[in-house]
Short mmCIF file of N, CA and C in Angstrom, two decimals:
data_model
loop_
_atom_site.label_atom_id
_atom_site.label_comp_id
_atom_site.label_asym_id
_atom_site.label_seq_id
_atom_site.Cartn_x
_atom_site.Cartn_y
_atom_site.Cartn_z
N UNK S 1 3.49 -18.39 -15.82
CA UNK S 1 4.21 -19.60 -16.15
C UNK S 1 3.22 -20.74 -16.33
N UNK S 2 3.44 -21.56 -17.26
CA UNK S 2 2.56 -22.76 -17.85
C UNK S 2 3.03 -23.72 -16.69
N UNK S 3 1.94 -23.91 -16.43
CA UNK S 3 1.17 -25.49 -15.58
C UNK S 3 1.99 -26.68 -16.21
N UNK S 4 2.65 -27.61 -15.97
CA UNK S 4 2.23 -28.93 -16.44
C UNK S 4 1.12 -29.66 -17.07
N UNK S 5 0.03 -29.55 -16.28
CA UNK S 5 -1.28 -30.19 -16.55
C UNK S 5 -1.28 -29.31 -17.76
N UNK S 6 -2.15 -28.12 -18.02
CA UNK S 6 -1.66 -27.40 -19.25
C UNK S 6 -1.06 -28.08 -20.53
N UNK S 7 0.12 -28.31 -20.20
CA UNK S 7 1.08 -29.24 -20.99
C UNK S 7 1.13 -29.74 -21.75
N UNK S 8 0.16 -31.10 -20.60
CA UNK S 8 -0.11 -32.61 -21.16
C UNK S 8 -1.35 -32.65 -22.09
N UNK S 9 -2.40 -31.33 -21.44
CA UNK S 9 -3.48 -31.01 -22.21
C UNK S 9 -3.29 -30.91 -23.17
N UNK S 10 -1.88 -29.68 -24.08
CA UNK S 10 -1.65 -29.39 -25.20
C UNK S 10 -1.28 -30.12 -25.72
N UNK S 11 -0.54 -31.41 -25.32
CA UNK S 11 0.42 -32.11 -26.25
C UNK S 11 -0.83 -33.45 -27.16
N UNK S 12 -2.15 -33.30 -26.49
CA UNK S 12 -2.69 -34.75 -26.34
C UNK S 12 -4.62 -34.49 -25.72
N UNK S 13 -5.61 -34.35 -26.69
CA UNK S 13 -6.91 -34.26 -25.80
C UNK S 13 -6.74 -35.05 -24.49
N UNK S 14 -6.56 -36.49 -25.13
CA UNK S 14 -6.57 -37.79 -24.42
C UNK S 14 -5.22 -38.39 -24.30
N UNK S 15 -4.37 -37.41 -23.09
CA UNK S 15 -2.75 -38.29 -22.93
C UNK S 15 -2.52 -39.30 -22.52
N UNK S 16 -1.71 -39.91 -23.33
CA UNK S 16 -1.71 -41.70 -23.54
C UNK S 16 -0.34 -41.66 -22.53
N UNK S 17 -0.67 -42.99 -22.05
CA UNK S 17 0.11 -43.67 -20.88
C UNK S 17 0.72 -44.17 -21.18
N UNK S 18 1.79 -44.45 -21.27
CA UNK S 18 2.79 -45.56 -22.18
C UNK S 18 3.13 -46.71 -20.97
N UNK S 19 2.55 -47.52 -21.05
CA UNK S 19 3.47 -48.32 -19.47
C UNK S 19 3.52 -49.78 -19.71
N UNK S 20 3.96 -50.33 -19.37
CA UNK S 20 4.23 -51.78 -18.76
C UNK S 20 4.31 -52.30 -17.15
N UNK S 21 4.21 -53.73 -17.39
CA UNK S 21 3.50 -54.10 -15.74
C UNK S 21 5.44 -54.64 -15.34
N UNK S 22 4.96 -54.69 -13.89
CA UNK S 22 6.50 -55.10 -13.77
C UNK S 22 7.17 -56.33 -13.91
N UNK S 23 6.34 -57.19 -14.25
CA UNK S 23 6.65 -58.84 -14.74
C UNK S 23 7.21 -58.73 -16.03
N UNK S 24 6.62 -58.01 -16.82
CA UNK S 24 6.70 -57.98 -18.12
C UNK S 24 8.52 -58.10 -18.59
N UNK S 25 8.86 -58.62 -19.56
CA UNK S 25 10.42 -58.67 -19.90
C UNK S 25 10.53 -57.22 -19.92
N UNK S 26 12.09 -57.34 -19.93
CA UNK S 26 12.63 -55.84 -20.36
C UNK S 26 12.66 -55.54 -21.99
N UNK S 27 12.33 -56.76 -22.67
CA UNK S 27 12.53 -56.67 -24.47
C UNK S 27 11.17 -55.68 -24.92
N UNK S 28 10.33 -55.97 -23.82
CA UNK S 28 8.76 -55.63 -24.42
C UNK S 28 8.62 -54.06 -24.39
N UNK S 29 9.29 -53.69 -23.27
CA UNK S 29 8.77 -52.33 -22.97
C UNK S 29 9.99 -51.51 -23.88
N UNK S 30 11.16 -52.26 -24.15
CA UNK S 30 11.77 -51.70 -25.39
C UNK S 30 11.44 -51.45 -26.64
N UNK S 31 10.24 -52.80 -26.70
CA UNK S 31 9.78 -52.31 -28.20
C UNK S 31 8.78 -51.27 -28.29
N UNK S 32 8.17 -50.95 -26.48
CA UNK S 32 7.03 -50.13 -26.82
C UNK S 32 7.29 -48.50 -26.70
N UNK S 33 8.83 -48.49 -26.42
CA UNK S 33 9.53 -47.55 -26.33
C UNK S 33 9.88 -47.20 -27.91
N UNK S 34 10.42 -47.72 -28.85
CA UNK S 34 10.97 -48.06 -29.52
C UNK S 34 10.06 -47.85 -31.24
N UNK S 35 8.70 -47.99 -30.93
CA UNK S 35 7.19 -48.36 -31.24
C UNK S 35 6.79 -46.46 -31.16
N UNK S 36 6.35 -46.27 -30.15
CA UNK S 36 6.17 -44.97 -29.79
C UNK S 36 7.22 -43.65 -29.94
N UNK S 37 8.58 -44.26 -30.17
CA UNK S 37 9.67 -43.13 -29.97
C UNK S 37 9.91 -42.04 -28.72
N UNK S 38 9.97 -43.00 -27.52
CA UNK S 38 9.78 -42.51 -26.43
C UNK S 38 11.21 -43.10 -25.84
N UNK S 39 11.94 -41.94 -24.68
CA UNK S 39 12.60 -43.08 -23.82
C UNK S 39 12.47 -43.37 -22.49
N UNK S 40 10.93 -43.39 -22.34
CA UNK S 40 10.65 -43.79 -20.65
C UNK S 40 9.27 -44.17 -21.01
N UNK S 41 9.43 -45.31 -19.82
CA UNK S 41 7.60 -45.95 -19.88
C UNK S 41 7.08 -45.97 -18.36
N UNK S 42 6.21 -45.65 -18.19
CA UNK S 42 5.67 -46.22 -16.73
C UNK S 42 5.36 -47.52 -16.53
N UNK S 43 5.88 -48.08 -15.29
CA UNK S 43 5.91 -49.42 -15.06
C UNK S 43 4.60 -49.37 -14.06
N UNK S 44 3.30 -49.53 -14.67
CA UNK S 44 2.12 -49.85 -13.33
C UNK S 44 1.85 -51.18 -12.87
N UNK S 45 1.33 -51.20 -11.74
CA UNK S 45 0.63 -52.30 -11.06
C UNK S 45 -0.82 -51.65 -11.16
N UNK S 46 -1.68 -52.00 -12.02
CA UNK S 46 -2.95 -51.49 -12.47
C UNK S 46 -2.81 -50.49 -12.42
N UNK S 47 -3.35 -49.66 -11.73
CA UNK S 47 -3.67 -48.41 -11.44
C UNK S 47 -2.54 -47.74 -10.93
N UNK S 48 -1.90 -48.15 -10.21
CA UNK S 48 -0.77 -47.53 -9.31
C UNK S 48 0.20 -47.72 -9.69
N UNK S 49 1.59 -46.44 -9.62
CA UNK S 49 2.82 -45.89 -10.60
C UNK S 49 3.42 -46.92 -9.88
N UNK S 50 4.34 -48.31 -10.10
CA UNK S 50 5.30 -48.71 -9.28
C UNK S 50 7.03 -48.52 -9.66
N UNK S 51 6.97 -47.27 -10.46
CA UNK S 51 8.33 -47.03 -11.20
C UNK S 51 8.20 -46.82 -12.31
N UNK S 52 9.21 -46.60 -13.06
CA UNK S 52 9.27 -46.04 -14.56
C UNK S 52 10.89 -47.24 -15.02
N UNK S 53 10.85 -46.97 -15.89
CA UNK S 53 11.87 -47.65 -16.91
C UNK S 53 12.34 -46.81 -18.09
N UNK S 54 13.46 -46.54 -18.31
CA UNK S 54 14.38 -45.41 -19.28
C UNK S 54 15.46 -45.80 -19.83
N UNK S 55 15.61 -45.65 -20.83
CA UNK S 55 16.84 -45.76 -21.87
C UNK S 55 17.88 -45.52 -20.72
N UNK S 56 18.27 -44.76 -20.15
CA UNK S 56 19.41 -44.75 -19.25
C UNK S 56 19.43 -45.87 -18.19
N UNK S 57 18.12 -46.58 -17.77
CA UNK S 57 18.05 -47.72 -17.05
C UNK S 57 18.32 -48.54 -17.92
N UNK S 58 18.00 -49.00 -18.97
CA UNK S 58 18.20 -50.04 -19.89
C UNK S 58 20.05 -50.07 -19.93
N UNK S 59 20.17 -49.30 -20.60
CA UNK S 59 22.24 -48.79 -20.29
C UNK S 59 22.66 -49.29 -19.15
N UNK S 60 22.73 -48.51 -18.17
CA UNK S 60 23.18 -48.58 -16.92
C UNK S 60 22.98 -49.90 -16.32
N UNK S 61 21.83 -50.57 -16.07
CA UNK S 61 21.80 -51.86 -15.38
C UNK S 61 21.42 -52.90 -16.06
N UNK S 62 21.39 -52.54 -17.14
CA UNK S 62 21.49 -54.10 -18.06
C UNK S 62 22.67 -54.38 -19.23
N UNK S 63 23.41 -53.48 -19.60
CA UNK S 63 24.04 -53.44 -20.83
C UNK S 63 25.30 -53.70 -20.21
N UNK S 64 25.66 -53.03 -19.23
CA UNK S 64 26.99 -52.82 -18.05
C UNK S 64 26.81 -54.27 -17.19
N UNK S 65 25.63 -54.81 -16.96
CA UNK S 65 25.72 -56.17 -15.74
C UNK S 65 25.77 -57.20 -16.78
N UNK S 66 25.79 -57.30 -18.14
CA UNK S 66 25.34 -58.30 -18.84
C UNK S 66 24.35 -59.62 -18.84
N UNK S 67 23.03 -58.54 -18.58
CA UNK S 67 22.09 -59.35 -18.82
C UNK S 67 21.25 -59.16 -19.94
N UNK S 68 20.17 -59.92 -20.64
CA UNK S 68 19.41 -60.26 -21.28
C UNK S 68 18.08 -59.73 -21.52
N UNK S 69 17.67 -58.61 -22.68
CA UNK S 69 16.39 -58.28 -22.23
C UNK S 69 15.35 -59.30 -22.42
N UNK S 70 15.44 -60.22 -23.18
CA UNK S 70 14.41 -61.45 -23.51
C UNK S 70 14.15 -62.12 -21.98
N UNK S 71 15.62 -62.09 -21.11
CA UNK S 71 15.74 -62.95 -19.61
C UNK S 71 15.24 -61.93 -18.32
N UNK S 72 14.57 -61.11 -18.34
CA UNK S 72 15.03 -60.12 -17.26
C UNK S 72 13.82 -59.05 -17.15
N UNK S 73 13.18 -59.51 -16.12
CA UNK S 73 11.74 -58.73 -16.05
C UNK S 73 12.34 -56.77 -15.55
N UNK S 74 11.18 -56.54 -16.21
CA UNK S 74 10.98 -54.77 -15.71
C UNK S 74 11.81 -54.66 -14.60
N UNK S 75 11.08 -55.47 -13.03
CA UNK S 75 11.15 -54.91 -12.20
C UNK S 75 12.41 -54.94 -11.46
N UNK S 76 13.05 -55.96 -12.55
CA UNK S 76 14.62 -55.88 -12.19
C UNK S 76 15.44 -55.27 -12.39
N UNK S 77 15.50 -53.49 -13.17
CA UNK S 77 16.24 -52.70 -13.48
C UNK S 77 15.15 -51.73 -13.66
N UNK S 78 13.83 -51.36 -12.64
CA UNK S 78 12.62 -50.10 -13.35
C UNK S 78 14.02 -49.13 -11.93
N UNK S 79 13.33 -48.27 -11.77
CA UNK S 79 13.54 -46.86 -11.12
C UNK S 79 12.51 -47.08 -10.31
N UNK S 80 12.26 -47.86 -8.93
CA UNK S 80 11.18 -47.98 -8.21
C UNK S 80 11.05 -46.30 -7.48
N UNK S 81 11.90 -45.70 -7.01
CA UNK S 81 11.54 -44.94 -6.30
C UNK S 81 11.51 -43.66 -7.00
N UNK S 82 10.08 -43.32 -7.44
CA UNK S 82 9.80 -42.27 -8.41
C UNK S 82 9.67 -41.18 -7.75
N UNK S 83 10.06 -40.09 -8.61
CA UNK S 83 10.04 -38.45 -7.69
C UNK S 83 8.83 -38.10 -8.92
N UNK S 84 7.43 -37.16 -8.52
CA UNK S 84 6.72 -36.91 -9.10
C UNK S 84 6.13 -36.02 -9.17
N UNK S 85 5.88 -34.79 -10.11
CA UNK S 85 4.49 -33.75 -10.21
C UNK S 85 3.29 -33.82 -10.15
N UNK S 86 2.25 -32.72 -9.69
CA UNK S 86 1.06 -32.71 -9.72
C UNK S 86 0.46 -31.66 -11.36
N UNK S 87 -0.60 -31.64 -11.66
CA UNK S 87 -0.76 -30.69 -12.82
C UNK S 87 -0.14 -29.29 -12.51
N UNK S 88 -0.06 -28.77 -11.20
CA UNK S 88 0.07 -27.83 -10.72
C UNK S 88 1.20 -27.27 -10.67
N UNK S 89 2.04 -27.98 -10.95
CA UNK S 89 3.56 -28.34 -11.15
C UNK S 89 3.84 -26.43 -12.25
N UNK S 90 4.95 -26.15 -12.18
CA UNK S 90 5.35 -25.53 -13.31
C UNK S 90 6.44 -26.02 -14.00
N UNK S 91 6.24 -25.07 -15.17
CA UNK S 91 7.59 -25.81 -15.98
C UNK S 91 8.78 -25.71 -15.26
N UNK S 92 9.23 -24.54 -14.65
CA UNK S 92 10.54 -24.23 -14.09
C UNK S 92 10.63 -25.06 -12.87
N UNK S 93 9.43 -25.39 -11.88
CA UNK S 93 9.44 -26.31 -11.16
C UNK S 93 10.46 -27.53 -11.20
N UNK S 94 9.83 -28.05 -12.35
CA UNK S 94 9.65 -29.23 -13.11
C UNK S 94 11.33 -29.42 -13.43
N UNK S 95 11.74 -28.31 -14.00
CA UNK S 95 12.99 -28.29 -14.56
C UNK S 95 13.90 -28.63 -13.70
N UNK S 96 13.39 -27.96 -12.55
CA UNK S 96 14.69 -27.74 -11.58
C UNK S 96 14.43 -29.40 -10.09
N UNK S 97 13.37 -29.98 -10.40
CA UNK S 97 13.47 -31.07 -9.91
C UNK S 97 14.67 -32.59 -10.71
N UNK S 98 13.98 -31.81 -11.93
CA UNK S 98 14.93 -33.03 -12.66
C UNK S 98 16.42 -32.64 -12.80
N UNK S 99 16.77 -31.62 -12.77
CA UNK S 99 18.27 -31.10 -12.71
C UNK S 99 18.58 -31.65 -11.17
N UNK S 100 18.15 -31.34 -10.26
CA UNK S 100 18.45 -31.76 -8.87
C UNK S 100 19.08 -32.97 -8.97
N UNK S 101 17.65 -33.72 -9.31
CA UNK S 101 18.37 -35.28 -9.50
C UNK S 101 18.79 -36.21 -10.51
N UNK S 102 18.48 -35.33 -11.45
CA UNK S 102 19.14 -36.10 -12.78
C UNK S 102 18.62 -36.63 -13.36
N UNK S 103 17.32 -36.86 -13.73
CA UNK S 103 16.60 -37.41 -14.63
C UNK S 103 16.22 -36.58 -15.80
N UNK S 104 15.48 -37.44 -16.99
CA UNK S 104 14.71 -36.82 -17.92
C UNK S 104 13.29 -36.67 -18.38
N UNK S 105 12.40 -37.61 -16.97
CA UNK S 105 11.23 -38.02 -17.45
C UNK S 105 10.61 -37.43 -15.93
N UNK S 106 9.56 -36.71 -16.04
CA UNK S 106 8.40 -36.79 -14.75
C UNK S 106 7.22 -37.35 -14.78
N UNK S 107 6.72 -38.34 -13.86
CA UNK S 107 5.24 -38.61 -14.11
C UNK S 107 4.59 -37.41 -13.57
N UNK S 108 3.17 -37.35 -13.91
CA UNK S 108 2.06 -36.52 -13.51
C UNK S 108 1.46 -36.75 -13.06
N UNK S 109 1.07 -37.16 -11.63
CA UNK S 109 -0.15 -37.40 -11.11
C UNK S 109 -0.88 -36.50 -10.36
N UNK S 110 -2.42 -36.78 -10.63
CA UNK S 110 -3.14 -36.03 -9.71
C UNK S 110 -3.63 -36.42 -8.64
N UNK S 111 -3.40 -36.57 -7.40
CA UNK S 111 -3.50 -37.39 -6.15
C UNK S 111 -3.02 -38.75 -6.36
N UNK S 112 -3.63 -39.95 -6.81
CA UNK S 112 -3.16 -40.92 -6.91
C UNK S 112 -3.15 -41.43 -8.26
N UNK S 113 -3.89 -40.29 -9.19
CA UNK S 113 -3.68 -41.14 -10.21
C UNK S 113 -2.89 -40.51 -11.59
N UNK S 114 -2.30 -40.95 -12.19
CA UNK S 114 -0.81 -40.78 -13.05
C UNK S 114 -2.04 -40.33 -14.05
N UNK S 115 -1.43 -38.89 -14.75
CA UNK S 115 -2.55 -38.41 -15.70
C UNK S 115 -1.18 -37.80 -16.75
N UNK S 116 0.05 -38.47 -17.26
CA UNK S 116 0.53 -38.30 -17.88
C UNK S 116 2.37 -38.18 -17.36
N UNK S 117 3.03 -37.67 -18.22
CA UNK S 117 4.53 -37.38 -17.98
C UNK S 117 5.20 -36.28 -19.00
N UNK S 118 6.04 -35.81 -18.38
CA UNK S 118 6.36 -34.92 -19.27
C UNK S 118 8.16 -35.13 -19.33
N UNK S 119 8.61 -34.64 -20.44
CA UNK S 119 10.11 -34.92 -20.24
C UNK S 119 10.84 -33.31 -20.48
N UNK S 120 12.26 -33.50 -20.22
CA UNK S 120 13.27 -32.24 -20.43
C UNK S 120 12.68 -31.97 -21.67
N UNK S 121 12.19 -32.15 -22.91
CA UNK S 121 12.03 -31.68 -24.05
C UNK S 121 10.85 -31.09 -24.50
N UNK S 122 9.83 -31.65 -23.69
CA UNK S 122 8.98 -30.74 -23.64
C UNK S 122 8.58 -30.04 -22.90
N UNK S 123 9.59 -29.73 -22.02
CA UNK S 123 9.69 -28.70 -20.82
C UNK S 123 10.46 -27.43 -21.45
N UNK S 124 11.46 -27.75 -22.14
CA UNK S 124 12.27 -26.90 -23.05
C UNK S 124 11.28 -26.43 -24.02
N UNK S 125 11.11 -26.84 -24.68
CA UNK S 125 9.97 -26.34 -25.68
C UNK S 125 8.74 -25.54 -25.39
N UNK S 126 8.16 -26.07 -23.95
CA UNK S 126 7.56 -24.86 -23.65
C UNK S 126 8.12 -23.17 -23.38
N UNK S 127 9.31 -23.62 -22.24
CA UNK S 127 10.06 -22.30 -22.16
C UNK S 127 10.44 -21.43 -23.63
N UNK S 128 10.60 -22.70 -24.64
CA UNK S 128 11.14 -21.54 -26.26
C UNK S 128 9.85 -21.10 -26.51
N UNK S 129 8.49 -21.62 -26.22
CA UNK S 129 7.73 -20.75 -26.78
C UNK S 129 7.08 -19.55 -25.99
N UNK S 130 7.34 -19.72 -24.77
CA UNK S 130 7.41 -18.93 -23.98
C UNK S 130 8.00 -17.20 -24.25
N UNK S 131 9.10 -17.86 -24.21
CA UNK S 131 10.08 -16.92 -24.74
C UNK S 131 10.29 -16.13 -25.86
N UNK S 132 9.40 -17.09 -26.78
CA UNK S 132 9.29 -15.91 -28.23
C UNK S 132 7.94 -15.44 -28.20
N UNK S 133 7.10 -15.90 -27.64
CA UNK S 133 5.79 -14.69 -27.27
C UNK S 133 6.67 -14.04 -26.63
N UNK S 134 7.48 -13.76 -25.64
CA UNK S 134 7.63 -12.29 -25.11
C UNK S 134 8.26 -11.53 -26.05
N UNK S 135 9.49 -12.56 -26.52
CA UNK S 135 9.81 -11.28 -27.64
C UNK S 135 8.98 -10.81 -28.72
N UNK S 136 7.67 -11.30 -29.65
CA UNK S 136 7.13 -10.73 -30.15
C UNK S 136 6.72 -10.07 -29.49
N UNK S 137 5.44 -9.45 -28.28
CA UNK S 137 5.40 -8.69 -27.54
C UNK S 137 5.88 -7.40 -27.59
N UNK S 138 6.98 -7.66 -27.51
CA UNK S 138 8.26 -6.53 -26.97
C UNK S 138 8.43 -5.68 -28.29
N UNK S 139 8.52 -6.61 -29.20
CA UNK S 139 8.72 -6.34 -31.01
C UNK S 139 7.66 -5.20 -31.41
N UNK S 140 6.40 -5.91 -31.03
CA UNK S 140 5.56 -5.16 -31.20
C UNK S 140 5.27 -3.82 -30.41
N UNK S 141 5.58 -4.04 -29.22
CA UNK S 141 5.49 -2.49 -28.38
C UNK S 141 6.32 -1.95 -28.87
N UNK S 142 7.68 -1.97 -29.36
CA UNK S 142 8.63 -1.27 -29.75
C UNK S 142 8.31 -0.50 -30.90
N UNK S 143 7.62 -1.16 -31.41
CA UNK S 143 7.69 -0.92 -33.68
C UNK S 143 6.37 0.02 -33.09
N UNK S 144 5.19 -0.08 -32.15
CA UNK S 144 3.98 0.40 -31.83
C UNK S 144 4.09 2.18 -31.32
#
């Protein structure tokens, strides 16, 4: 079973961080969402993960409370309390953390420091390719 770290390796030599600080408005990290075609950003305090921010946060506590993304910093609707992988992580791991609790985004860190994220879709996508190497495999022992 594929690693995470693995993953992030394949998706990216050099995997880019998508984040915003937590002062920052909520308009900004929309556009960098928006910019990138992503729907989660990491919210750092330099170096260190202090939450994430997601299209379902944007929904849920700003669209429903009627507030303002131009008025209304990050840290007033991020996801402070992040659940997180190591590279070591597996995909099925991975899967079954975010099914637990319901999310779509994992950060990656390696001890303390965030070396990427991975989401349900490219967790899925690994398993499909997973899955059709075995069946070629199989194809081939068969026809062999």
């Amino acid at each position: 079973m594929t690693s995470v770290g693995s993953l992030i390796k394949a998706k990216s030599a050099q995997p880019v961080i998508h984040s915003v600080s937590p002062g920052q408005m909520v308009r900004e990290a929309l556009e960098l969402m928006k910019h990138h075609d992503i729907g989660c950003v990491m919210v750092m305090e330099g170096t260190e993960l202090a939450g994430i921010l997601s299209e379902r946060d944007y929904a849920r506590k700003m669209i429903l409370s009627g507030r303002t993304s131009n008025d209304t910093a990050v840290r007033d609707i991020m996801t402070a309390d992040v659940i997180c992988t190591s590279p070591e992580g597996s995909v099925d791991e991975c899967l079954g953390l975010m099914n637990q609790y319901g999310f779509r985004h994992l950060p990656v860190k390696d001890g303390d420091r965030v070396v990427g994220m991975v989401s349900t879709g490219d967790l899925i996508s690994q398993i499909i390719k997973e899955q059709q190497n075995t069946i070629d495999q199989l194809q081939q022992y068969i026809a062999s």
